[in-house]
Structures are given as C-alpha cells and as structure tokens.
Amino acid sequence: MSGRFITIEGGEGAGKSTAQAFIAGKLEQQGCSVVCTREPGGTPLAEAIRNTLLSLKGEAPVDMAELLLLFAARAQHLAKVIEPALARGQWVICDRFTDATFAYQGAARGLSCEAISSLESLVQGSRRPDAVVLMDLSPEIGIARARARGELDRFEQEDRAFYDRVRVGYLTRAEAQPARYSIVDASQPLDAVQRDLRHLIDQWTSHG
Ligand code: T5A
C-alpha cells in the first residue's frame, strides 16, 4: 500500500496531537511505515521559525511577516521531510498544514485568501493533503484544555472572537470540499473520538 499525506487540523487544544498518535499507531499495526510531523516545524530550521512565531518574547511579527515565515518553514519541511517520505512510500501524518494558514492568517487575521493561495501554489506546487481531519471543538473547551496543560503561547493569547473566526474558517473550507475533509466532533470523550478516527483509517486503507 503506498503512503498518503494526512493532515490534522483544528483550533487550540482540539486534540490534534492525541489524534495523530492514535492514527499513527493504528496504521503501524497494519504494517504501514509512518512519519509523524508538525507545522510550523518538522526540521531544525522550521522548528526555529516555530519558536520565533510562538514566543511571547521579543518583537511580534506583523501579519504579513507571520504569513511569510509560516510558508518559509513549510518550504523547508516539504523539501526535507514530507516529499522524501512520500517518495519512499511512507504515510505522512502532519499536525497542521496549510489549512491552518487559511484559518488563522486568512479567516482570523484577515489576510487575503488570494495571497495565501498564491503562496500555496508557489511553495507546494500541486502538493495537497490526500485527506484532512478537522478536529472540531468550541474554542472555550479547547483553550481550557490547552490551559490545563501548561503555559499559553502567542497564538493562545488571542481573544475569543479570533478563535471563533478560526473555527468558522476551518468549517467553511471543510464544507466546501467534503471529499477531502472529515469533521470529527472533538468534544466527545476520547473513546468516541477514537472510534470516529478508526472509521477514517479504515476508509483510507481500504482505498490503498
Ligand atoms: N499556526 C500554525 C498558524 O497560525 N498558521 C499555520 O499555518 C500553522 C501551521 C501552534 C500555533 O501555530 C498556529 C496555530 C497554533 O496556535 P500547535 O502547537 O500545533 O500550533 O497548536 P495547538 O492547538 O496549540 O496544539 P496543542 O498541542 O495545544 O493542541 P492539540 O494538539 O490540538 O491537543 P492535544 O492532543 O495536545 O490535547 C490537548 C489536551 O486535551 C486532552 C489531551 O490529553 C491534552 O491534555 N484531550 C482530551 N480531553 C478530553 N477529551 C478528549 N476527546 C481529548 N482529546 C485530547
């Protein structure tokens, strides 16, 4: 079975990392070779950009600088990790990707979708995720989960209206492309979330 490029999206604390570990474990049990990675990040340079973007210290980037830094990290990550893994036939399970840019920098910060789409084509060529799992959760619960886990980063200091726009941005994209996106109700208890994820894994592997 050849690998697929799966991305996991959603607001703060929606359970993306937990879902990623679960999906990777199930695929590995089926004999798939899996690479787990994340954005921003995934290579030393891209992780350095992540640290800069998430930090509360120093000069905060203006919105356009934030957008360009995210795509700079993405270019490095694609070239060094994602494309080589897919070329080897591995599955790539990525915690956030370009849908996060449309939701955060587009819907929430208000940068133009056309500008983001242009950068998407420039940096990614025709590469798009084969499937996007949207962990949908109200920002209230997500931020409470993130807060319970520890200190909040720069993105986690935004106001409630920002996260509402992020959520609507994600849902709008998911509803426009139902073949590629699967929405998981992330407010459910973990075992119900994992049951839904198992259905998705079955779909992906039965079309392999
Ligand atoms: N960003 C990123 C952009 O603005 N543009 C971009 O293009 C990209 C790529 C960093 C930030 O970067 C921004 C958005 C982000 O703000 P991040 O660190 O990946 O991105 O984002 P966070 O959402 O902050 O990641 P978290 O690690 O906080 O959240 P997760 O991964 O969604 O949640 P997870 O799995 O760690 O779970 C959080 C807690 O909830 C529990 C877990 O055990 C954990 O304690 N939990 C549940 N509890 C109850 N029921 C369930 N069903 C649960 N599932 C998990």
Tab-separated table of C-alpha atoms and ligand atoms in Angstrom, residues 11-18 39-40 50 54 70 74 95-97 100-101 104-105 145-146 149 153 155-156 186 188-190 193, ligand 1:
chain	number	residue	atom	x	y	z
A	11	GLY	CA	-8.268	25.035	16.961
A	12	GLU	CA	-6.131	25.213	20.078
A	13	GLY	CA	-6.252	22.130	22.288
A	14	ALA	CA	-8.691	20.305	19.979
A	15	GLY	CA	-6.847	17.012	20.395
A	16	LYS	CA	-4.751	17.054	17.205
A	17	SER	CA	-1.572	15.618	18.742
A	18	THR	CA	-3.584	12.947	20.546
A	39	GLU	CA	3.707	22.584	11.381
A	40	PRO	CA	5.099	25.029	11.885
A	50	ARG	CA	8.132	27.923	15.054
A	54	LEU	CA	5.087	31.130	19.163
A	70	LEU	CA	4.968	30.094	8.002
A	74	ARG	CA	6.640	24.930	5.081
A	95	ASP	CA	-0.227	18.032	12.847
A	96	ARG	CA	-1.454	21.173	10.998
A	97	PHE	CA	-0.612	22.285	7.449
A	100	ALA	CA	-4.228	26.286	9.387
A	101	THR	CA	-2.869	29.220	7.380
A	104	TYR	CA	-5.557	31.620	11.239
A	105	GLN	CA	-3.863	34.070	8.859
A	145	ARG	CA	-7.726	22.027	27.682
A	146	ALA	CA	-4.633	23.877	26.451
A	149	ARG	CA	-1.748	21.510	30.028
A	153	ASP	CA	1.891	30.611	23.613
A	155	PHE	CA	-1.420	32.354	19.447
A	156	GLU	CA	-3.159	31.157	22.592
A	186	ALA	CA	-13.683	16.640	19.245
A	188	GLN	CA	-16.742	13.739	22.582
A	189	PRO	CA	-14.972	11.558	25.131
A	190	LEU	CA	-11.683	10.178	23.843
A	193	VAL	CA	-13.234	10.338	19.059
B	1	T5A	N1	-0.470	28.289	13.164
B	1	T5A	C1	0.018	27.118	12.662
B	1	T5A	C2	-0.891	29.329	12.335
B	1	T5A	O1	-1.324	30.388	12.794
B	1	T5A	N2	-0.812	29.133	10.968
B	1	T5A	C3	-0.296	27.981	10.410
B	1	T5A	O2	-0.226	27.872	9.176
B	1	T5A	C4	0.116	26.928	11.307
B	1	T5A	C5	0.661	25.662	10.732
B	1	T5A	C6	0.933	26.314	17.008
B	1	T5A	C7	0.201	27.542	16.568
B	1	T5A	O3	0.547	27.860	15.239
B	1	T5A	C8	-0.561	28.491	14.621
B	1	T5A	C9	-1.769	27.879	15.249
B	1	T5A	C10	-1.301	27.453	16.618
B	1	T5A	O4	-1.750	28.391	17.549
B	1	T5A	P1	0.160	23.920	17.658
B	1	T5A	O5	1.095	23.891	18.785
B	1	T5A	O6	0.150	22.771	16.734
B	1	T5A	O7	0.288	25.169	16.691
B	1	T5A	O8	-1.318	24.161	18.145
B	1	T5A	P2	-2.058	23.909	19.439
B	1	T5A	O9	-3.503	23.832	19.083
B	1	T5A	O10	-1.629	24.918	20.434
B	1	T5A	O11	-1.615	22.463	19.845
B	1	T5A	P3	-1.933	21.773	21.155
B	1	T5A	O12	-0.844	20.770	21.327
B	1	T5A	O13	-2.207	22.753	22.240
B	1	T5A	O14	-3.340	21.085	20.923
B	1	T5A	P4	-3.766	19.735	20.264
B	1	T5A	O15	-2.636	19.013	19.674
B	1	T5A	O16	-4.940	20.011	19.412
B	1	T5A	O17	-4.325	18.955	21.506
B	1	T5A	P5	-3.705	17.736	22.339
B	1	T5A	O18	-3.888	16.473	21.606
B	1	T5A	O19	-2.347	18.101	22.815
B	1	T5A	O20	-4.763	17.737	23.529
B	1	T5A	C11	-4.847	18.820	24.438
B	1	T5A	C12	-5.264	18.269	25.820
B	1	T5A	O21	-6.588	17.746	25.736
B	1	T5A	C13	-6.616	16.363	26.087
B	1	T5A	C14	-5.191	15.866	25.904
B	1	T5A	O22	-4.928	14.775	26.748
B	1	T5A	C15	-4.379	17.104	26.282
B	1	T5A	O23	-4.220	17.208	27.656
B	1	T5A	N3	-7.582	15.712	25.193
B	1	T5A	C16	-8.849	15.443	25.541
B	1	T5A	N4	-9.527	15.651	26.685
B	1	T5A	C17	-10.833	15.265	26.719
B	1	T5A	N5	-11.481	14.661	25.670
B	1	T5A	C18	-10.842	14.440	24.512
B	1	T5A	N6	-11.513	13.888	23.476
B	1	T5A	C19	-9.462	14.839	24.412
B	1	T5A	N7	-8.539	14.785	23.417
B	1	T5A	C20	-7.408	15.331	23.913
